[in-house]
Short mmCIF file of C-alpha atoms in Angstrom, two decimals:
data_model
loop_
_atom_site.label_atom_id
_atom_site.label_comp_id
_atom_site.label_asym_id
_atom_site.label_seq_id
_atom_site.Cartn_x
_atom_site.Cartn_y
_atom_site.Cartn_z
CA UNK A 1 69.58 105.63 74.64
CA UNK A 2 71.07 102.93 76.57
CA UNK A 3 74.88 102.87 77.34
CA UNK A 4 76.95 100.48 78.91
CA UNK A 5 79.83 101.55 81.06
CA UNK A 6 82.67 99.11 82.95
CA UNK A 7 85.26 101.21 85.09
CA UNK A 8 88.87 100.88 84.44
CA UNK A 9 91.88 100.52 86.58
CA UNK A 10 92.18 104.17 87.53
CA UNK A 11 89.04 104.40 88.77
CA UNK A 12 87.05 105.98 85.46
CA UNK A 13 83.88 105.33 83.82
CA UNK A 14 84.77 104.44 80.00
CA UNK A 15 81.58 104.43 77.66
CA UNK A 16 81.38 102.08 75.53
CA UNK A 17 78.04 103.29 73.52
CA UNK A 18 77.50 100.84 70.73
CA UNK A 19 73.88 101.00 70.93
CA UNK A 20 73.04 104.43 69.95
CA UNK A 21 72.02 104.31 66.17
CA UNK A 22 70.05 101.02 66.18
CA UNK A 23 67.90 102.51 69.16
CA UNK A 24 68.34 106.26 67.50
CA UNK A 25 66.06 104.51 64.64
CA UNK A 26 63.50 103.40 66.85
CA UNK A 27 64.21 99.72 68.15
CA UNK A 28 63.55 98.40 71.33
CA UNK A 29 66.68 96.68 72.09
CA UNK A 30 66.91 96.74 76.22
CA UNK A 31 65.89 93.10 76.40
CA UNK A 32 69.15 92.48 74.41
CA UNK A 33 71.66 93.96 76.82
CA UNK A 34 70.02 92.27 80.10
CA UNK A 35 71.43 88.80 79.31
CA UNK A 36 74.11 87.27 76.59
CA UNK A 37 72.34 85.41 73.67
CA UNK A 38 73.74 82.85 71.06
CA UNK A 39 72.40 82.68 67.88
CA UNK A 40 71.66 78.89 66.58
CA UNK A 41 70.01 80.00 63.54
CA UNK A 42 67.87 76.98 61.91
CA UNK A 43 69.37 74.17 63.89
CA UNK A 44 67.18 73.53 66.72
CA UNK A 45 69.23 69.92 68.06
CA UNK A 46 70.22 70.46 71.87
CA UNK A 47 73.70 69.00 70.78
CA UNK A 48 74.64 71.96 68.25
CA UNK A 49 72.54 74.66 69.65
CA UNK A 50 75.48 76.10 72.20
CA UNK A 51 78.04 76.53 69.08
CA UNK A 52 77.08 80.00 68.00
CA UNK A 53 78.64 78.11 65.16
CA UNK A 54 75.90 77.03 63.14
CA UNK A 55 76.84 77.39 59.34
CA UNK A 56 73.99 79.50 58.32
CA UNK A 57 74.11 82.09 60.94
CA UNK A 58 77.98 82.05 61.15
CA UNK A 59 78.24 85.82 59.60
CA UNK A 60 76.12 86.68 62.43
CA UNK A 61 76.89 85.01 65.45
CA UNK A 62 80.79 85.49 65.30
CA UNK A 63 83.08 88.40 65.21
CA UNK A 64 86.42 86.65 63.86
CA UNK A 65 89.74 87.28 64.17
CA UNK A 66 93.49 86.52 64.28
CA UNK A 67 95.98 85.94 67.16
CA UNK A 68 99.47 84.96 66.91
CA UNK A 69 100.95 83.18 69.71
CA UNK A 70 105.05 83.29 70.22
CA UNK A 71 105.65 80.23 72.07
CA UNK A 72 107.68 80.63 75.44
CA UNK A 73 109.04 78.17 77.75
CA UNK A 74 108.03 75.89 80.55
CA UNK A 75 105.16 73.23 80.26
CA UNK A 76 102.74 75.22 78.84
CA UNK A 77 104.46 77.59 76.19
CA UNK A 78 101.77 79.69 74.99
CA UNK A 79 99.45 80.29 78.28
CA UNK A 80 96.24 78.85 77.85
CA UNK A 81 93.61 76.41 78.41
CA UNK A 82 91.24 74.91 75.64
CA UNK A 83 88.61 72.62 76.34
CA UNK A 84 85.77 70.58 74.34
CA UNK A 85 85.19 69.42 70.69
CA UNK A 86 83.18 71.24 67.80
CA UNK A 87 83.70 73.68 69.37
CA UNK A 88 86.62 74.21 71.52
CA UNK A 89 86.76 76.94 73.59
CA UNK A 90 89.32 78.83 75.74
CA UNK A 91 88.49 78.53 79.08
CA UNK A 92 91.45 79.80 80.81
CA UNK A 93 94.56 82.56 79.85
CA UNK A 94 97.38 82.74 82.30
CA UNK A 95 98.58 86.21 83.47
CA UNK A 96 101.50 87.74 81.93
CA UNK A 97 101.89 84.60 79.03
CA UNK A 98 101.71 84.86 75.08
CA UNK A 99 98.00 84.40 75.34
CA UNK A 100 97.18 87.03 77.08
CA UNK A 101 99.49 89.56 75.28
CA UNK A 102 98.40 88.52 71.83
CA UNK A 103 94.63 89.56 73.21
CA UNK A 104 93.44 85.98 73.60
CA UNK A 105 90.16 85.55 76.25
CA UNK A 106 88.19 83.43 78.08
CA UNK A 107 85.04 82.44 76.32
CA UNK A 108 87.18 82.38 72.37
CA UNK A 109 86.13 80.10 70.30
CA UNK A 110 88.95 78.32 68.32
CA UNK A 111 87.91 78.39 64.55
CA UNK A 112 91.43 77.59 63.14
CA UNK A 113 94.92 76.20 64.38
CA UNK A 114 97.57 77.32 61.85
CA UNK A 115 95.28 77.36 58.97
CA UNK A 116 93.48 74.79 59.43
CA UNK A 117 89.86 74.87 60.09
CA UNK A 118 88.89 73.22 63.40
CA UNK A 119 85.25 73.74 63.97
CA UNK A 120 84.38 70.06 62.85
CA UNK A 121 87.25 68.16 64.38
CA UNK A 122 87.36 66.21 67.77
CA UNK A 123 89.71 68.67 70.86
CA UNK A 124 92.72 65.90 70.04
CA UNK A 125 93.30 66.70 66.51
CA UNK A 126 93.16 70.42 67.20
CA UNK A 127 95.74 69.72 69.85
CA UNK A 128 97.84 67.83 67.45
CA UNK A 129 97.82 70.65 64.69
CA UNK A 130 99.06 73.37 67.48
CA UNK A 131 101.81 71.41 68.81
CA UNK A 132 103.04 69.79 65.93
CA UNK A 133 103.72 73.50 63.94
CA UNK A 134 105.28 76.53 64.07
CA UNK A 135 106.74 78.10 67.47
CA UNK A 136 104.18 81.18 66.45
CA UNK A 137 101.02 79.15 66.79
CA UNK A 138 98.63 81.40 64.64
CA UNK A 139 94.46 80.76 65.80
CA UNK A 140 91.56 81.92 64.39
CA UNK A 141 88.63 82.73 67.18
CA UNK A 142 85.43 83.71 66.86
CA UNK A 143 83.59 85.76 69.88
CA UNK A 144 79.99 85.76 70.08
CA UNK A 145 77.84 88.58 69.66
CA UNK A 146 77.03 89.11 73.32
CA UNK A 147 80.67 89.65 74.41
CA UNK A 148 82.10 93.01 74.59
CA UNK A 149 82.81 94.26 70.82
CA UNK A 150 85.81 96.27 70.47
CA UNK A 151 88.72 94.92 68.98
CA UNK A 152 91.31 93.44 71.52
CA UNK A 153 94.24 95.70 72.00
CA UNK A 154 97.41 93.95 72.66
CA UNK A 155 98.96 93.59 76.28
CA UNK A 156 102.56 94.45 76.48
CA UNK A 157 105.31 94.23 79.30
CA UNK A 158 108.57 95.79 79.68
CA UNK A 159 111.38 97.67 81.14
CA UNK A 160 111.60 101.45 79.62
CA UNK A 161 113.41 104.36 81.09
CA UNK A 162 111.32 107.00 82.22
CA UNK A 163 112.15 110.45 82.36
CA UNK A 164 111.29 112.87 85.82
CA UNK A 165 111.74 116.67 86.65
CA UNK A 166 110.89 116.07 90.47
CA UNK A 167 113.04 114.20 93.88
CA UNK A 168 116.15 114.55 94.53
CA UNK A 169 117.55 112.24 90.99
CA UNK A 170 116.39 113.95 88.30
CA UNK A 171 117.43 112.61 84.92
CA UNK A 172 116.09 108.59 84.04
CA UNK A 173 114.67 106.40 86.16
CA UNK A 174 113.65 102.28 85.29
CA UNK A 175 110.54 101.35 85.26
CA UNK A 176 108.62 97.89 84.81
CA UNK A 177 105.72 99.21 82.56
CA UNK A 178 102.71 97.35 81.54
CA UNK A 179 99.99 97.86 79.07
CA UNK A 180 96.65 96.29 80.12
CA UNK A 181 94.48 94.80 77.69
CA UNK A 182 91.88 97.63 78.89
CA UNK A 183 93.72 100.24 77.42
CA UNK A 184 95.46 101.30 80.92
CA UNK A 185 99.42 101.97 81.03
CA UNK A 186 100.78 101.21 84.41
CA UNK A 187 104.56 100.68 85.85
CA UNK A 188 106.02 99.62 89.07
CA UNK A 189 109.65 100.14 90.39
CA UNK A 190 110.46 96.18 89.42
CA UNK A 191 109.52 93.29 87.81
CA UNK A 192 108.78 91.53 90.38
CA UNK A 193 106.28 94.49 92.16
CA UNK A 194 103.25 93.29 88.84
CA UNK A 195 101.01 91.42 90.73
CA UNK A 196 102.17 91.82 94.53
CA UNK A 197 101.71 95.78 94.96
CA UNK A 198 99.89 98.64 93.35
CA UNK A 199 101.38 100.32 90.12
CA UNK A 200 103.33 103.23 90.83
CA UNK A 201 101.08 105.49 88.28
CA UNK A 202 98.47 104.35 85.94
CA UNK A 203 97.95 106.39 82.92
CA UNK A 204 94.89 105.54 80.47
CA UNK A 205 95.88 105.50 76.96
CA UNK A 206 92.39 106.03 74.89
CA UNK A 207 92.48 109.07 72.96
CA UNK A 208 96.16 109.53 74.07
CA UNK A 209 99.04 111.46 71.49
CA UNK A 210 101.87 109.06 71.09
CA UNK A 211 104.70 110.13 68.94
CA UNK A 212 108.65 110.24 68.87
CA UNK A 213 110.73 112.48 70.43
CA UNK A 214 113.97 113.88 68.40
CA UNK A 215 114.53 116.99 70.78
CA UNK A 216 116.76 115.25 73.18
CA UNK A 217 119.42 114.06 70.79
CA UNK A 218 118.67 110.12 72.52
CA UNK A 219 117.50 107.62 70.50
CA UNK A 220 114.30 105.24 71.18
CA UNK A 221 113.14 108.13 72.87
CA UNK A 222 109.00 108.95 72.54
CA UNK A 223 106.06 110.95 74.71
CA UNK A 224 102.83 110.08 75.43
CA UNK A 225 100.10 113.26 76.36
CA UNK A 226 97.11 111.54 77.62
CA UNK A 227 93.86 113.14 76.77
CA UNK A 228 93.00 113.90 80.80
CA UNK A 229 95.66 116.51 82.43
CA UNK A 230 98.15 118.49 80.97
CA UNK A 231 101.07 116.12 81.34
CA UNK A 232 103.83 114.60 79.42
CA UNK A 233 105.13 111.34 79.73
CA UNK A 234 108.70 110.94 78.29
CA UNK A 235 110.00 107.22 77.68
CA UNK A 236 112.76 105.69 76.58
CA UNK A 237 112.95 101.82 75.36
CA UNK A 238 115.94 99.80 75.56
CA UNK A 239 116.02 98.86 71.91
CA UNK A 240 114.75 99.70 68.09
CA UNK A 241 113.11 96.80 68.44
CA UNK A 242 111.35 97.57 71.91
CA UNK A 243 110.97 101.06 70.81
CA UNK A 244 109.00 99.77 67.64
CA UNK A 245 107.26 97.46 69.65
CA UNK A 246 106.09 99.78 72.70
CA UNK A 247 105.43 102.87 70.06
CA UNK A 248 102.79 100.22 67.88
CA UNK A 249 100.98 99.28 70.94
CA UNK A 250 100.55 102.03 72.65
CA UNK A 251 99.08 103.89 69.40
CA UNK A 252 96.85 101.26 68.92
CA UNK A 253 95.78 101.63 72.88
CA UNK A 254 95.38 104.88 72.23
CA UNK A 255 92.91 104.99 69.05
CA UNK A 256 91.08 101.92 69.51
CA UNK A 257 88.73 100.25 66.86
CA UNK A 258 84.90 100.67 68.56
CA UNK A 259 82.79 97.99 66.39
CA UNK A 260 78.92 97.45 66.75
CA UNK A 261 77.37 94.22 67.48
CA UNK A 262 76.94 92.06 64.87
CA UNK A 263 73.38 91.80 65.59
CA UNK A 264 73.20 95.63 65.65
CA UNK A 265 75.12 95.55 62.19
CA UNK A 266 72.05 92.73 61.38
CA UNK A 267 69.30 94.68 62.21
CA UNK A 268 71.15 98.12 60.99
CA UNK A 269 71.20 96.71 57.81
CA UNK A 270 67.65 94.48 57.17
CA UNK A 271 66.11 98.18 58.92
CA UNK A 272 67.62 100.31 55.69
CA UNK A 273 65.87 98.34 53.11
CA UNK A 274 62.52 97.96 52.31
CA UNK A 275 59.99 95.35 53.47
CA UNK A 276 60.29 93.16 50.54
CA UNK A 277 64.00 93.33 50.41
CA UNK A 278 64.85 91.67 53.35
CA UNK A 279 65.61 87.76 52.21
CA UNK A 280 63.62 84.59 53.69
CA UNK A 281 61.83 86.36 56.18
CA UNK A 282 59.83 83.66 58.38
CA UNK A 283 56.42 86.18 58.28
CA UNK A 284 54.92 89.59 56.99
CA UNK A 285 51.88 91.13 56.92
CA UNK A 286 50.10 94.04 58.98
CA UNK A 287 49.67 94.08 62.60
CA UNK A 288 48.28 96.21 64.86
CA UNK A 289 50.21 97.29 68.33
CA UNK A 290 48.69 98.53 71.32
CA UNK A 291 49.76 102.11 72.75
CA UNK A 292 49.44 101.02 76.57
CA UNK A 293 49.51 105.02 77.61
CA UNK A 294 46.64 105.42 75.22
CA UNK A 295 44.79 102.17 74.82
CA UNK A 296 45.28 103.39 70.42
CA UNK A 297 46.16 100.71 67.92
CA UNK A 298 48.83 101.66 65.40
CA UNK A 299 49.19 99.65 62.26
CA UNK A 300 52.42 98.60 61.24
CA UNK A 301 53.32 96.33 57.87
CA UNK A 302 55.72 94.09 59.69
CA UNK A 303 58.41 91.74 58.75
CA UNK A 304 59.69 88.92 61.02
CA UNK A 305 63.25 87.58 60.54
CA UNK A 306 66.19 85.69 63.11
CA UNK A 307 64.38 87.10 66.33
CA UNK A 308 63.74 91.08 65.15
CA UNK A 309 60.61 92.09 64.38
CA UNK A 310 60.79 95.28 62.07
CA UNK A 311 58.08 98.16 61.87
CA UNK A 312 56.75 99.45 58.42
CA UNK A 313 54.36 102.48 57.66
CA UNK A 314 53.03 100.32 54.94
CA UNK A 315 54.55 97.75 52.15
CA UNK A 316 55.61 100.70 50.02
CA UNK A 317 57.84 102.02 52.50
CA UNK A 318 61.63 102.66 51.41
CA UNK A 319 62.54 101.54 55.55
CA UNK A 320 61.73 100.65 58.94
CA UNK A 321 60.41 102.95 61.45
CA UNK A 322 61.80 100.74 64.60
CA UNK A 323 61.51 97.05 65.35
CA UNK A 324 61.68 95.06 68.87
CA UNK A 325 64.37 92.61 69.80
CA UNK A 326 62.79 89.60 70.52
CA UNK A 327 65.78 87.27 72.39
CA UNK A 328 63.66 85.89 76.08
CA UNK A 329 60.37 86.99 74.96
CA UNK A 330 57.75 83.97 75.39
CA UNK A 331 54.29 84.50 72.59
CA UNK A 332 50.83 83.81 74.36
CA UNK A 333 47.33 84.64 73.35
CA UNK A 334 45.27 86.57 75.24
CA UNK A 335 42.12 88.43 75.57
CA UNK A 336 41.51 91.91 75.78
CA UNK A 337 38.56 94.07 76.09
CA UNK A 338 39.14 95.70 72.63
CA UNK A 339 40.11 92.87 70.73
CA UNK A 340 39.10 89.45 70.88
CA UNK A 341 41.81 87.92 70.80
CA UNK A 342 45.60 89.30 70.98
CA UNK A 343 49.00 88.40 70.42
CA UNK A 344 51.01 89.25 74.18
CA UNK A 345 55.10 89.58 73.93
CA UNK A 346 55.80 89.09 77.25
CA UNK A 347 59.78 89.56 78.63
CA UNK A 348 61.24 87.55 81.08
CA UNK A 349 61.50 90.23 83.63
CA UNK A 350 59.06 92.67 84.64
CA UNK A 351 61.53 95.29 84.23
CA UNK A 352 61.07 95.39 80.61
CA UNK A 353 57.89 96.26 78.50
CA UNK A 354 55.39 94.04 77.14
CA UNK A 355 54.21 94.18 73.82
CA UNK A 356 50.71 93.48 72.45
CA UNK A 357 49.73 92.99 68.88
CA UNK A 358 46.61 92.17 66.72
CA UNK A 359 46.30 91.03 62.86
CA UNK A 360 43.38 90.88 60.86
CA UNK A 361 41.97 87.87 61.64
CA UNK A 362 42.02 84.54 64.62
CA UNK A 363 43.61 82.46 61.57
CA UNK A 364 46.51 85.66 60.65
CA UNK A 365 46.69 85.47 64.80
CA UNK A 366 47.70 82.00 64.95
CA UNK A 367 50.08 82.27 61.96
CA UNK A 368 51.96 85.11 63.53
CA UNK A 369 52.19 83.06 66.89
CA UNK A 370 53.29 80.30 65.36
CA UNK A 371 56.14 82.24 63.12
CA UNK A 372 56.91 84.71 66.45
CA UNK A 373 57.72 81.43 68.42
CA UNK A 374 60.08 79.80 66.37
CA UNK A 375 62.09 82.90 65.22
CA UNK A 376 62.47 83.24 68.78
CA UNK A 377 63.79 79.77 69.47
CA UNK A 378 66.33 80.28 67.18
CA UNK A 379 68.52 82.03 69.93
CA UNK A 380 69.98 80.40 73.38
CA UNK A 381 70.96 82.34 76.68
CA UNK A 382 74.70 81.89 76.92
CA UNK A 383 74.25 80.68 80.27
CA UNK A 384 72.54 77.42 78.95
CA UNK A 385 75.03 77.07 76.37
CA UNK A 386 77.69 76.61 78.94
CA UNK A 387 75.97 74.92 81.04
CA UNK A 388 75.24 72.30 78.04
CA UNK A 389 78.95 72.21 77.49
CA UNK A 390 80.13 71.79 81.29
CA UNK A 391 77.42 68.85 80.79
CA UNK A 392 79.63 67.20 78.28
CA UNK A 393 82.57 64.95 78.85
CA UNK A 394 85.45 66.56 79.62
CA UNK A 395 88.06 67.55 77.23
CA UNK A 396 90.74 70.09 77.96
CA UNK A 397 94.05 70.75 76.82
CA UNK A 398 96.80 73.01 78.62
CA UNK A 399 99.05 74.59 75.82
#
């Protein structure tokens, strides 16, 4: 199983798993996690590829959803940067704005400005619909498939009263707390200390009990028991309204949403249903796949569809016994001492495995090469779809 792990602020290794039942069933996905891909579906033109966009594959290539933006003051209300046309992206989200606390990030593509879709109209016109509405500007983004999955959980700043046992001043003390996008609660002795020294205590919040607290006879009163160590954090907020707001946002810290991949979801889903049952698949038919270790060839009834290539024990079978990512792998024909000719799956690193294949015949051969190469064309390293859009002219709004 492979797992993918980032370290948070307090130094500890959060796992963020989402790969285990799509490799539990016998895919080999590890070519997928070495690089971020964009899915262009159909539409092979240079100038659409980098949308992850494309109408058809749309269900696949983006994981939607809502922010609301309450605009603030200064030059640039809401805290962000947006730059390009069809699409526009968000390319920049200043620290401690309305951005950043409604779970906006880098890389977002803007699908819809206050209702309106945007994904077909030139950066201007999206500008025009933002500024010209509501002070809550409400967007629609779409992140692609290769960026972290789970659901954004929602920054949040403020003063709260904390309670302490120990020192000399027992009783309440004020505290500048912050909630980190990550999931991490930290506070500093002022305002002014975010940014310019180290948080006082940080406390992670996933898998943390959040609840009120009535014993004390104080209102806006409410603990927080992480799931590490055996202690209690008692808080107090300023307001109903802050105490509403801080008690919403740290449960949802604390009992995050983990989502698959929508390619995972993909592939989950084609691998549960019979060969014939997956729609418009771009080739099927047996092929046989070399077992390096023990120079065997196992036949597999095989269907090829968006850049997976699922394993059958035969046509009749009720669902796939694995399959093999296929994002970065390049098709050549080769020649082996067993078979005349062969059908090589080679990666783009040597770290990875490569996969040989045989069908029935030189004419099945070429058909499978030929089907193998353009699924796999259908997807574009994220690297060259930015690099295609810092090629472009230069659009970019500050909002």
């Amino acid at each position: 199983m492979i797992v993918k792990k980032f370290t948070s602020e307090d130094g500890c290794s959060v796992d963020l798993g989402f790969r285990v039942s799509i490799e539990e069933k016998g895919f080999y996905t590890e070519n997928f996690h070495s690089a971020a891909w964009v899915f262009r579906g159909d539409d092979g033109n240079p100038e659409d590829s980098p949308r992850c966009l494309s109408k058809k594959p749309r269900p696949v290539a983006v994981r939607e959803r809502t922010v609301k933006l309450l605009k603030g003051t200064g030059d640039y209300p809401w805290g962000f940067r947006i730059q390009y046309s069809k699409p526009i992206v968000v390319t920049e989200v200043d620290a401690n704005s309305a951005a950043e606390e409604a779970g906006l990030q880098v890389g977002d593509v803007v699908l819809a400005v206050n209702g309106t879709e945007v994904t077909g109209v030139e950066h201007a016109e999206a500008v025009h619909l933002a500024r010209k509405g509501p002070d809550l500007l409400t967007l629609v983004v779409g992140s692609d498939i290769s960026r972290c999955p789970n659901t954004p959980r929602p920054a949040c700043r403020g003063y709260l009263h904390k309670r302490t046992h120990s020192g000399f001043l027992k009783g309440w003390r004020k505290r500048w707390f912050v909630l980190k996008n990550d999931g991490c609660l930290q506070y500093y002795r002022h305002k002014k200390d975010e940014g310019k020294c180290s948080p006082l205590e940080v406390i992670k919040l996933e898998g943390a009990e959040v609840g009120i607290d009535s014993s004390l006879g104080k209102p806006f009163v409410f603990n927080c028991v992480p799931q590490s160590g055996n202690r209690t954090f008692c808080l107090c907020a300023t307001s109903n309204q802050e105490f509403k707001r801080w008690l919403e946002a740290m449960d949802r810290a604390a009992h995050p949403v983990h989502q698959s991949h929508v390619w995972e979801d993909v592939t989950l889903h084609n691998s549960s249903l019979p060969p014939l049952a997956i729609k418009s698949p771009e080739c099927l038919g047996l092929l046989h796949q070399l077992d390096g270790s023990s120079d065997v060839w196992t036949q597999h009834y095989c269907i090829l569809k968006d850049g997976c290539l699922y394993f059958y024990a035969s046509i009749r079978s009720s669902q796939a016994s694995g399959g093999l990512y296929l994002q970065g792998y390049r098709v050549n024909e080769q020649t082996l001492s067993v078979k005349q000719s062969v059908i090589e799956l080679k990666p783009p690193s040597e770290e990875f495995k490569t996969f040989y294949f045989c069908a029935e015949n030189e004419t099945e051969n070429q058909r499978w090469i030929t089907a193998l190469r353009m699924s796999i064309q259908k997807w574009l390293p994220l690297h060259q779809a930015i690099q295609d859009f810092m090629n472009r002219p230069l659009e970019e709004t500050r909002m």
